[in-house]
Amino acid sequence: MRTLSSNEEITRLLKDRPEQTQTYEVTGELAGQVPLDAVGLRRMDESELRELAEYLEVEDVEYFRGPFRVIDAECPRCGRRITFLDFVKTAIDNGVHDRTQLRAILTGEAGNWITIRGRDGGRPVRCARCQQALRMSNGYSEYSSSNYAYA
Ligand SMILES: [Zn+2]
């Protein structure tokens, strides 16, 4: 796995995206400083953080490396507001990551990461409540925390 160590490298990848969506480890605090074209990202509230903590078996939301920001979107079928949980649950259900890995990433224990959406249009996400497949429109970031970003 490649490690990204400068803002320039990240910016270059955002401009000239890889063929496939890829996750990279990044050094230091770069993940929190990614130039997110964050139109419409909102901060997750306390109850949403608790829901995520419960799913990941994190004892307290204080362990998360927030703030967690997420695309401001709703499930067209059941009206659920999309949070990190929907992305996390989809990744785990699809076998892309396991729960332990994601817990380590979101609590900062596993370092800093960025996922760069590829020209393949990114990863599908399903509603955590009703399983409806959600299509996020391309072209902007979907979520970020101080040590993880999806751009
Ligand atoms: Zn739904």
Short mmCIF file of N, CA and C and ligand atoms in Angstrom, two decimals:
data_model
loop_
_atom_site.label_atom_id
_atom_site.label_comp_id
_atom_site.label_asym_id
_atom_site.label_seq_id
_atom_site.Cartn_x
_atom_site.Cartn_y
_atom_site.Cartn_z
N MET A 1 0.84 -1.21 0.00
CA MET A 1 0.00 0.00 0.00
C MET A 1 0.87 1.26 0.00
N ARG A 2 0.51 2.20 -0.84
CA ARG A 2 1.28 3.44 -0.91
C ARG A 2 0.97 4.38 0.23
N THR A 3 1.95 5.11 0.64
CA THR A 3 1.74 6.14 1.65
C THR A 3 1.88 7.50 0.99
N LEU A 4 0.95 8.39 1.29
CA LEU A 4 1.02 9.74 0.75
C LEU A 4 1.60 10.65 1.82
N SER A 5 2.55 11.49 1.42
CA SER A 5 3.19 12.29 2.45
C SER A 5 3.15 13.79 2.20
N SER A 6 2.43 14.23 1.18
CA SER A 6 2.31 15.67 1.00
C SER A 6 0.95 16.04 0.43
N ASN A 7 0.55 17.27 0.70
CA ASN A 7 -0.71 17.78 0.15
C ASN A 7 -0.70 17.76 -1.37
N GLU A 8 0.50 17.99 -1.95
CA GLU A 8 0.61 18.02 -3.42
C GLU A 8 0.24 16.67 -4.02
N GLU A 9 0.75 15.60 -3.37
CA GLU A 9 0.44 14.26 -3.87
C GLU A 9 -1.07 14.00 -3.85
N ILE A 10 -1.70 14.44 -2.76
CA ILE A 10 -3.14 14.22 -2.63
C ILE A 10 -3.89 15.03 -3.68
N THR A 11 -3.49 16.28 -3.81
CA THR A 11 -4.15 17.15 -4.79
C THR A 11 -4.01 16.58 -6.20
N ARG A 12 -2.82 16.04 -6.49
CA ARG A 12 -2.59 15.46 -7.81
C ARG A 12 -3.53 14.27 -8.06
N LEU A 13 -3.69 13.44 -7.04
CA LEU A 13 -4.58 12.28 -7.18
C LEU A 13 -6.05 12.69 -7.32
N LEU A 14 -6.40 13.80 -6.68
CA LEU A 14 -7.79 14.26 -6.77
C LEU A 14 -8.07 14.82 -8.17
N LYS A 15 -7.03 15.41 -8.77
CA LYS A 15 -7.19 15.97 -10.11
C LYS A 15 -7.13 14.90 -11.18
N ASP A 16 -6.20 13.95 -10.96
CA ASP A 16 -6.01 12.88 -11.93
C ASP A 16 -6.28 11.57 -11.21
N ARG A 17 -7.55 11.23 -11.12
CA ARG A 17 -7.96 10.12 -10.26
C ARG A 17 -7.50 8.76 -10.78
N PRO A 18 -7.19 7.86 -9.84
CA PRO A 18 -6.81 6.50 -10.25
C PRO A 18 -8.00 5.79 -10.90
N GLU A 19 -7.70 4.73 -11.60
CA GLU A 19 -8.75 3.97 -12.29
C GLU A 19 -9.78 3.47 -11.28
N GLN A 20 -9.27 2.88 -10.20
CA GLN A 20 -10.16 2.32 -9.20
C GLN A 20 -10.05 3.07 -7.87
N THR A 21 -11.15 3.07 -7.15
CA THR A 21 -11.16 3.70 -5.84
C THR A 21 -10.13 3.01 -4.95
N GLN A 22 -9.31 3.83 -4.27
CA GLN A 22 -8.23 3.27 -3.47
C GLN A 22 -8.07 3.99 -2.15
N THR A 23 -7.64 3.24 -1.16
CA THR A 23 -7.38 3.82 0.15
C THR A 23 -5.87 3.89 0.36
N TYR A 24 -5.41 5.04 0.82
CA TYR A 24 -3.98 5.25 1.05
C TYR A 24 -3.76 5.64 2.50
N GLU A 25 -2.63 5.22 3.03
CA GLU A 25 -2.24 5.72 4.33
C GLU A 25 -1.60 7.09 4.10
N VAL A 26 -1.83 8.03 4.98
CA VAL A 26 -1.18 9.33 4.85
C VAL A 26 -0.43 9.67 6.12
N THR A 27 0.60 10.47 5.98
CA THR A 27 1.40 10.78 7.15
C THR A 27 0.79 11.96 7.91
N GLY A 28 1.00 11.95 9.20
CA GLY A 28 0.62 13.07 10.05
C GLY A 28 -0.85 13.44 9.95
N GLU A 29 -1.10 14.72 9.94
CA GLU A 29 -2.47 15.20 10.02
C GLU A 29 -3.04 15.55 8.65
N LEU A 30 -2.38 15.06 7.60
CA LEU A 30 -2.84 15.44 6.26
C LEU A 30 -4.30 15.10 5.99
N ALA A 31 -4.75 13.96 6.53
CA ALA A 31 -6.12 13.54 6.22
C ALA A 31 -7.13 14.58 6.66
N GLY A 32 -6.83 15.25 7.77
CA GLY A 32 -7.76 16.26 8.26
C GLY A 32 -7.68 17.56 7.50
N GLN A 33 -6.67 17.67 6.63
CA GLN A 33 -6.48 18.93 5.90
C GLN A 33 -6.72 18.78 4.42
N VAL A 34 -7.21 17.63 4.02
CA VAL A 34 -7.47 17.42 2.60
C VAL A 34 -8.38 18.53 2.09
N PRO A 35 -7.99 19.12 0.95
CA PRO A 35 -8.83 20.19 0.42
C PRO A 35 -10.16 19.64 -0.05
N LEU A 36 -11.07 19.46 0.88
CA LEU A 36 -12.35 18.86 0.55
C LEU A 36 -13.23 19.87 -0.14
N ASP A 37 -13.72 19.46 -1.29
CA ASP A 37 -14.70 20.32 -1.95
C ASP A 37 -16.02 20.01 -1.27
N ALA A 38 -16.06 20.43 -0.02
CA ALA A 38 -17.07 19.92 0.90
C ALA A 38 -18.42 20.63 0.80
N VAL A 39 -18.94 20.68 -0.36
CA VAL A 39 -20.27 21.27 -0.50
C VAL A 39 -21.27 20.39 0.20
N GLY A 40 -21.90 20.94 1.23
CA GLY A 40 -22.97 20.19 1.85
C GLY A 40 -22.57 19.15 2.88
N LEU A 41 -21.28 19.10 3.25
CA LEU A 41 -20.96 18.19 4.35
C LEU A 41 -21.51 18.78 5.64
N ARG A 42 -22.10 17.93 6.44
CA ARG A 42 -22.62 18.40 7.72
C ARG A 42 -21.95 17.62 8.83
N ARG A 43 -21.98 18.16 10.03
CA ARG A 43 -21.39 17.45 11.17
C ARG A 43 -22.38 16.45 11.73
N MET A 44 -21.91 15.26 12.03
CA MET A 44 -22.78 14.27 12.65
C MET A 44 -23.10 14.71 14.07
N ASP A 45 -24.35 14.47 14.49
CA ASP A 45 -24.70 14.87 15.84
C ASP A 45 -24.43 13.73 16.84
N GLU A 46 -24.63 14.05 18.10
CA GLU A 46 -24.31 13.14 19.20
C GLU A 46 -25.01 11.77 19.06
N SER A 47 -26.28 11.78 18.72
CA SER A 47 -27.00 10.50 18.65
C SER A 47 -26.50 9.67 17.47
N GLU A 48 -26.11 10.33 16.40
CA GLU A 48 -25.56 9.60 15.26
C GLU A 48 -24.20 9.00 15.60
N LEU A 49 -23.41 9.74 16.37
CA LEU A 49 -22.11 9.22 16.81
C LEU A 49 -22.30 8.02 17.74
N ARG A 50 -23.31 8.10 18.59
CA ARG A 50 -23.57 6.99 19.51
C ARG A 50 -24.00 5.74 18.74
N GLU A 51 -24.81 5.95 17.72
CA GLU A 51 -25.26 4.83 16.88
C GLU A 51 -24.05 4.15 16.21
N LEU A 52 -23.12 4.96 15.73
CA LEU A 52 -21.91 4.43 15.08
C LEU A 52 -21.03 3.70 16.10
N ALA A 53 -20.90 4.29 17.29
CA ALA A 53 -20.08 3.69 18.35
C ALA A 53 -20.64 2.32 18.74
N GLU A 54 -21.95 2.26 18.84
CA GLU A 54 -22.60 1.01 19.20
C GLU A 54 -22.31 -0.06 18.15
N TYR A 55 -22.45 0.31 16.89
CA TYR A 55 -22.22 -0.65 15.81
C TYR A 55 -20.77 -1.14 15.80
N LEU A 56 -19.84 -0.23 16.04
CA LEU A 56 -18.42 -0.59 15.99
C LEU A 56 -17.90 -1.12 17.33
N GLU A 57 -18.79 -1.19 18.32
CA GLU A 57 -18.42 -1.62 19.66
C GLU A 57 -17.30 -0.76 20.24
N VAL A 58 -17.47 0.55 20.08
CA VAL A 58 -16.58 1.51 20.70
C VAL A 58 -17.29 1.97 21.97
N GLU A 59 -16.58 1.93 23.10
CA GLU A 59 -17.23 2.17 24.38
C GLU A 59 -17.86 3.55 24.51
N ASP A 60 -17.18 4.55 23.98
CA ASP A 60 -17.65 5.90 24.17
C ASP A 60 -17.33 6.73 22.93
N VAL A 61 -18.22 7.65 22.55
CA VAL A 61 -17.97 8.47 21.36
C VAL A 61 -16.72 9.33 21.50
N GLU A 62 -16.29 9.52 22.76
CA GLU A 62 -15.08 10.29 23.02
C GLU A 62 -13.83 9.67 22.36
N TYR A 63 -13.90 8.37 22.11
CA TYR A 63 -12.75 7.69 21.50
C TYR A 63 -12.62 7.98 20.01
N PHE A 64 -13.67 8.49 19.41
CA PHE A 64 -13.60 8.80 17.98
C PHE A 64 -12.74 10.03 17.74
N ARG A 65 -12.04 10.01 16.61
CA ARG A 65 -11.25 11.17 16.23
C ARG A 65 -12.07 12.07 15.31
N GLY A 66 -12.97 12.80 15.90
CA GLY A 66 -13.85 13.67 15.12
C GLY A 66 -13.20 14.99 14.81
N PRO A 67 -13.90 16.00 14.36
CA PRO A 67 -15.34 15.90 14.06
C PRO A 67 -15.61 15.07 12.82
N PHE A 68 -16.70 14.35 12.84
CA PHE A 68 -17.10 13.58 11.68
C PHE A 68 -18.05 14.40 10.83
N ARG A 69 -17.67 14.57 9.60
CA ARG A 69 -18.54 15.29 8.68
C ARG A 69 -18.97 14.34 7.58
N VAL A 70 -20.19 14.52 7.14
CA VAL A 70 -20.74 13.57 6.18
C VAL A 70 -21.63 14.30 5.19
N ILE A 71 -21.75 13.72 4.03
CA ILE A 71 -22.59 14.31 3.01
C ILE A 71 -24.02 14.48 3.56
N ASP A 72 -24.65 15.59 3.23
CA ASP A 72 -25.99 15.86 3.72
C ASP A 72 -27.00 15.25 2.74
N ALA A 73 -27.38 14.01 3.03
CA ALA A 73 -28.28 13.32 2.10
C ALA A 73 -29.21 12.39 2.88
N GLU A 74 -30.32 12.08 2.28
CA GLU A 74 -31.29 11.18 2.91
C GLU A 74 -31.56 9.99 2.02
N CYS A 75 -31.93 8.89 2.65
CA CYS A 75 -32.36 7.72 1.89
C CYS A 75 -33.71 8.06 1.25
N PRO A 76 -33.82 7.88 -0.08
CA PRO A 76 -35.07 8.22 -0.75
C PRO A 76 -36.22 7.29 -0.37
N ARG A 77 -35.87 6.13 0.20
CA ARG A 77 -36.91 5.17 0.52
C ARG A 77 -37.46 5.34 1.93
N CYS A 78 -36.57 5.43 2.94
CA CYS A 78 -37.07 5.48 4.32
C CYS A 78 -36.79 6.81 5.00
N GLY A 79 -36.05 7.70 4.33
CA GLY A 79 -35.86 9.02 4.89
C GLY A 79 -34.73 9.13 5.90
N ARG A 80 -34.01 8.03 6.14
CA ARG A 80 -32.89 8.07 7.08
C ARG A 80 -31.84 9.06 6.57
N ARG A 81 -31.29 9.88 7.48
CA ARG A 81 -30.18 10.77 7.11
C ARG A 81 -28.91 9.94 7.09
N ILE A 82 -28.17 10.06 6.02
CA ILE A 82 -26.96 9.26 5.84
C ILE A 82 -25.88 9.73 6.81
N THR A 83 -25.19 8.77 7.44
CA THR A 83 -24.06 9.08 8.32
C THR A 83 -22.90 8.15 7.96
N PHE A 84 -21.83 8.26 8.72
CA PHE A 84 -20.70 7.34 8.56
C PHE A 84 -21.17 5.89 8.63
N LEU A 85 -22.17 5.66 9.47
CA LEU A 85 -22.60 4.28 9.70
C LEU A 85 -22.99 3.58 8.41
N ASP A 86 -23.66 4.29 7.52
CA ASP A 86 -24.10 3.67 6.27
C ASP A 86 -22.91 3.22 5.43
N PHE A 87 -21.86 4.05 5.39
CA PHE A 87 -20.65 3.71 4.63
C PHE A 87 -19.90 2.56 5.31
N VAL A 88 -19.80 2.66 6.63
CA VAL A 88 -19.08 1.65 7.42
C VAL A 88 -19.77 0.29 7.31
N LYS A 89 -21.07 0.29 7.47
CA LYS A 89 -21.83 -0.95 7.43
C LYS A 89 -21.75 -1.58 6.03
N THR A 90 -21.85 -0.76 5.00
CA THR A 90 -21.74 -1.28 3.64
C THR A 90 -20.38 -1.93 3.42
N ALA A 91 -19.32 -1.27 3.86
CA ALA A 91 -17.96 -1.80 3.68
C ALA A 91 -17.80 -3.13 4.41
N ILE A 92 -18.35 -3.22 5.61
CA ILE A 92 -18.24 -4.46 6.39
C ILE A 92 -19.09 -5.56 5.76
N ASP A 93 -20.32 -5.23 5.38
CA ASP A 93 -21.20 -6.22 4.74
C ASP A 93 -20.59 -6.75 3.44
N ASN A 94 -19.88 -5.89 2.72
CA ASN A 94 -19.27 -6.31 1.45
C ASN A 94 -17.91 -6.98 1.63
N GLY A 95 -17.45 -7.04 2.87
CA GLY A 95 -16.17 -7.68 3.13
C GLY A 95 -14.96 -6.85 2.72
N VAL A 96 -15.17 -5.55 2.50
CA VAL A 96 -14.06 -4.66 2.13
C VAL A 96 -13.18 -4.40 3.36
N HIS A 97 -13.80 -4.23 4.49
CA HIS A 97 -13.08 -4.03 5.75
C HIS A 97 -13.77 -4.86 6.82
N ASP A 98 -13.05 -5.17 7.89
CA ASP A 98 -13.76 -5.76 9.01
C ASP A 98 -13.91 -4.72 10.12
N ARG A 99 -14.76 -5.08 11.06
CA ARG A 99 -15.15 -4.15 12.11
C ARG A 99 -13.95 -3.66 12.93
N THR A 100 -13.05 -4.58 13.22
CA THR A 100 -11.88 -4.24 14.02
C THR A 100 -11.02 -3.19 13.32
N GLN A 101 -10.83 -3.41 12.01
CA GLN A 101 -10.05 -2.44 11.21
C GLN A 101 -10.69 -1.06 11.24
N LEU A 102 -11.99 -1.02 10.97
CA LEU A 102 -12.65 0.28 10.89
C LEU A 102 -12.69 0.97 12.25
N ARG A 103 -12.83 0.18 13.30
CA ARG A 103 -12.80 0.77 14.64
C ARG A 103 -11.43 1.40 14.89
N ALA A 104 -10.38 0.69 14.49
CA ALA A 104 -9.03 1.20 14.70
C ALA A 104 -8.79 2.47 13.88
N ILE A 105 -9.33 2.51 12.68
CA ILE A 105 -9.16 3.70 11.83
C ILE A 105 -9.91 4.90 12.41
N LEU A 106 -11.14 4.68 12.78
CA LEU A 106 -11.96 5.82 13.22
C LEU A 106 -11.62 6.31 14.62
N THR A 107 -10.90 5.50 15.39
CA THR A 107 -10.45 5.98 16.69
C THR A 107 -9.01 6.49 16.62
N GLY A 108 -8.42 6.44 15.43
CA GLY A 108 -7.07 6.98 15.25
C GLY A 108 -5.95 6.02 15.61
N GLU A 109 -6.30 4.82 16.08
CA GLU A 109 -5.26 3.87 16.49
C GLU A 109 -4.46 3.35 15.31
N ALA A 110 -5.08 3.36 14.15
CA ALA A 110 -4.43 2.76 12.98
C ALA A 110 -3.84 3.81 12.05
N GLY A 111 -3.61 5.01 12.57
CA GLY A 111 -3.01 6.03 11.73
C GLY A 111 -4.02 6.80 10.92
N ASN A 112 -3.54 7.41 9.85
CA ASN A 112 -4.36 8.32 9.06
C ASN A 112 -4.53 7.81 7.64
N TRP A 113 -5.74 7.96 7.11
CA TRP A 113 -6.08 7.34 5.83
C TRP A 113 -6.90 8.27 4.96
N ILE A 114 -6.75 8.07 3.68
CA ILE A 114 -7.63 8.78 2.77
C ILE A 114 -8.06 7.81 1.67
N THR A 115 -9.32 7.85 1.34
CA THR A 115 -9.80 7.08 0.21
C THR A 115 -10.06 8.05 -0.93
N ILE A 116 -9.46 7.75 -2.06
CA ILE A 116 -9.65 8.60 -3.24
C ILE A 116 -10.56 7.87 -4.21
N ARG A 117 -11.66 8.50 -4.51
CA ARG A 117 -12.60 7.88 -5.42
C ARG A 117 -11.98 7.75 -6.80
N GLY A 118 -12.09 6.58 -7.38
CA GLY A 118 -11.50 6.37 -8.70
C GLY A 118 -12.47 6.73 -9.81
N ARG A 119 -11.99 6.53 -11.01
CA ARG A 119 -12.85 6.81 -12.16
C ARG A 119 -13.95 5.77 -12.30
N ASP A 120 -13.84 4.71 -11.48
CA ASP A 120 -14.92 3.72 -11.48
C ASP A 120 -16.17 4.24 -10.77
N GLY A 121 -16.07 5.47 -10.25
CA GLY A 121 -17.26 6.10 -9.67
C GLY A 121 -17.47 5.81 -8.21
N GLY A 122 -16.52 5.12 -7.58
CA GLY A 122 -16.61 4.96 -6.14
C GLY A 122 -17.35 3.72 -5.71
N ARG A 123 -17.48 3.60 -4.40
CA ARG A 123 -18.08 2.40 -3.85
C ARG A 123 -19.55 2.64 -3.59
N PRO A 124 -20.34 1.62 -3.84
CA PRO A 124 -21.77 1.78 -3.56
C PRO A 124 -22.01 1.83 -2.06
N VAL A 125 -23.07 2.48 -1.66
CA VAL A 125 -23.41 2.51 -0.24
C VAL A 125 -24.88 2.13 -0.10
N ARG A 126 -25.18 1.38 0.96
CA ARG A 126 -26.57 1.01 1.22
C ARG A 126 -27.06 1.65 2.51
N CYS A 127 -28.33 1.98 2.51
CA CYS A 127 -28.95 2.56 3.70
C CYS A 127 -28.85 1.55 4.84
N ALA A 128 -28.37 2.01 6.00
CA ALA A 128 -28.19 1.11 7.15
C ALA A 128 -29.52 0.64 7.71
N ARG A 129 -30.60 1.36 7.41
CA ARG A 129 -31.89 0.97 7.97
C ARG A 129 -32.68 0.06 7.04
N CYS A 130 -32.77 0.43 5.76
CA CYS A 130 -33.66 -0.33 4.87
C CYS A 130 -32.93 -1.03 3.73
N GLN A 131 -31.61 -0.91 3.68
CA GLN A 131 -30.80 -1.60 2.67
C GLN A 131 -30.94 -1.04 1.25
N GLN A 132 -31.69 0.03 1.11
CA GLN A 132 -31.80 0.66 -0.21
C GLN A 132 -30.41 1.04 -0.71
N ALA A 133 -30.12 0.70 -1.97
CA ALA A 133 -28.84 1.12 -2.55
C ALA A 133 -28.90 2.62 -2.83
N LEU A 134 -27.87 3.32 -2.41
CA LEU A 134 -27.86 4.77 -2.56
C LEU A 134 -26.80 5.16 -3.57
N ARG A 135 -27.16 6.04 -4.43
CA ARG A 135 -26.18 6.52 -5.38
C ARG A 135 -25.78 7.93 -4.99
N MET A 136 -24.51 8.07 -4.60
CA MET A 136 -24.01 9.40 -4.27
C MET A 136 -23.54 10.02 -5.58
N SER A 137 -23.92 11.24 -5.81
CA SER A 137 -23.46 11.82 -7.06
C SER A 137 -21.97 12.10 -6.96
N ASN A 138 -21.29 11.90 -8.03
CA ASN A 138 -19.84 12.08 -8.03
C ASN A 138 -19.46 13.54 -7.97
N GLY A 139 -18.20 13.76 -7.65
CA GLY A 139 -17.69 15.12 -7.77
C GLY A 139 -17.47 15.83 -6.46
N TYR A 140 -17.87 15.22 -5.37
CA TYR A 140 -17.53 15.86 -4.11
C TYR A 140 -17.29 14.84 -3.02
N SER A 141 -16.72 15.29 -1.93
CA SER A 141 -16.37 14.43 -0.83
C SER A 141 -17.60 13.91 -0.13
N GLU A 142 -17.49 12.76 0.44
CA GLU A 142 -18.65 12.18 1.09
C GLU A 142 -18.56 12.18 2.61
N TYR A 143 -17.37 12.03 3.14
CA TYR A 143 -17.23 12.12 4.59
C TYR A 143 -15.78 12.34 4.97
N SER A 144 -15.59 12.86 6.18
CA SER A 144 -14.24 13.05 6.67
C SER A 144 -14.23 13.14 8.18
N SER A 145 -13.10 12.79 8.76
CA SER A 145 -12.88 13.04 10.17
C SER A 145 -11.47 13.59 10.25
N SER A 146 -10.94 13.78 11.46
CA SER A 146 -9.61 14.38 11.51
C SER A 146 -8.53 13.42 11.01
N ASN A 147 -8.84 12.13 10.93
CA ASN A 147 -7.80 11.23 10.43
C ASN A 147 -8.27 10.29 9.32
N TYR A 148 -9.45 10.59 8.79
CA TYR A 148 -9.91 9.78 7.66
C TYR A 148 -10.76 10.64 6.74
N ALA A 149 -10.55 10.48 5.45
CA ALA A 149 -11.36 11.24 4.50
C ALA A 149 -11.67 10.39 3.28
N TYR A 150 -12.80 10.65 2.73
CA TYR A 150 -13.19 10.03 1.46
C TYR A 150 -13.41 11.18 0.51
N ALA A 151 -12.62 11.24 -0.54
CA ALA A 151 -12.68 12.42 -1.40
C ALA A 151 -12.77 12.02 -2.86
ZN ZN B 1 -33.42 3.67 3.89
#
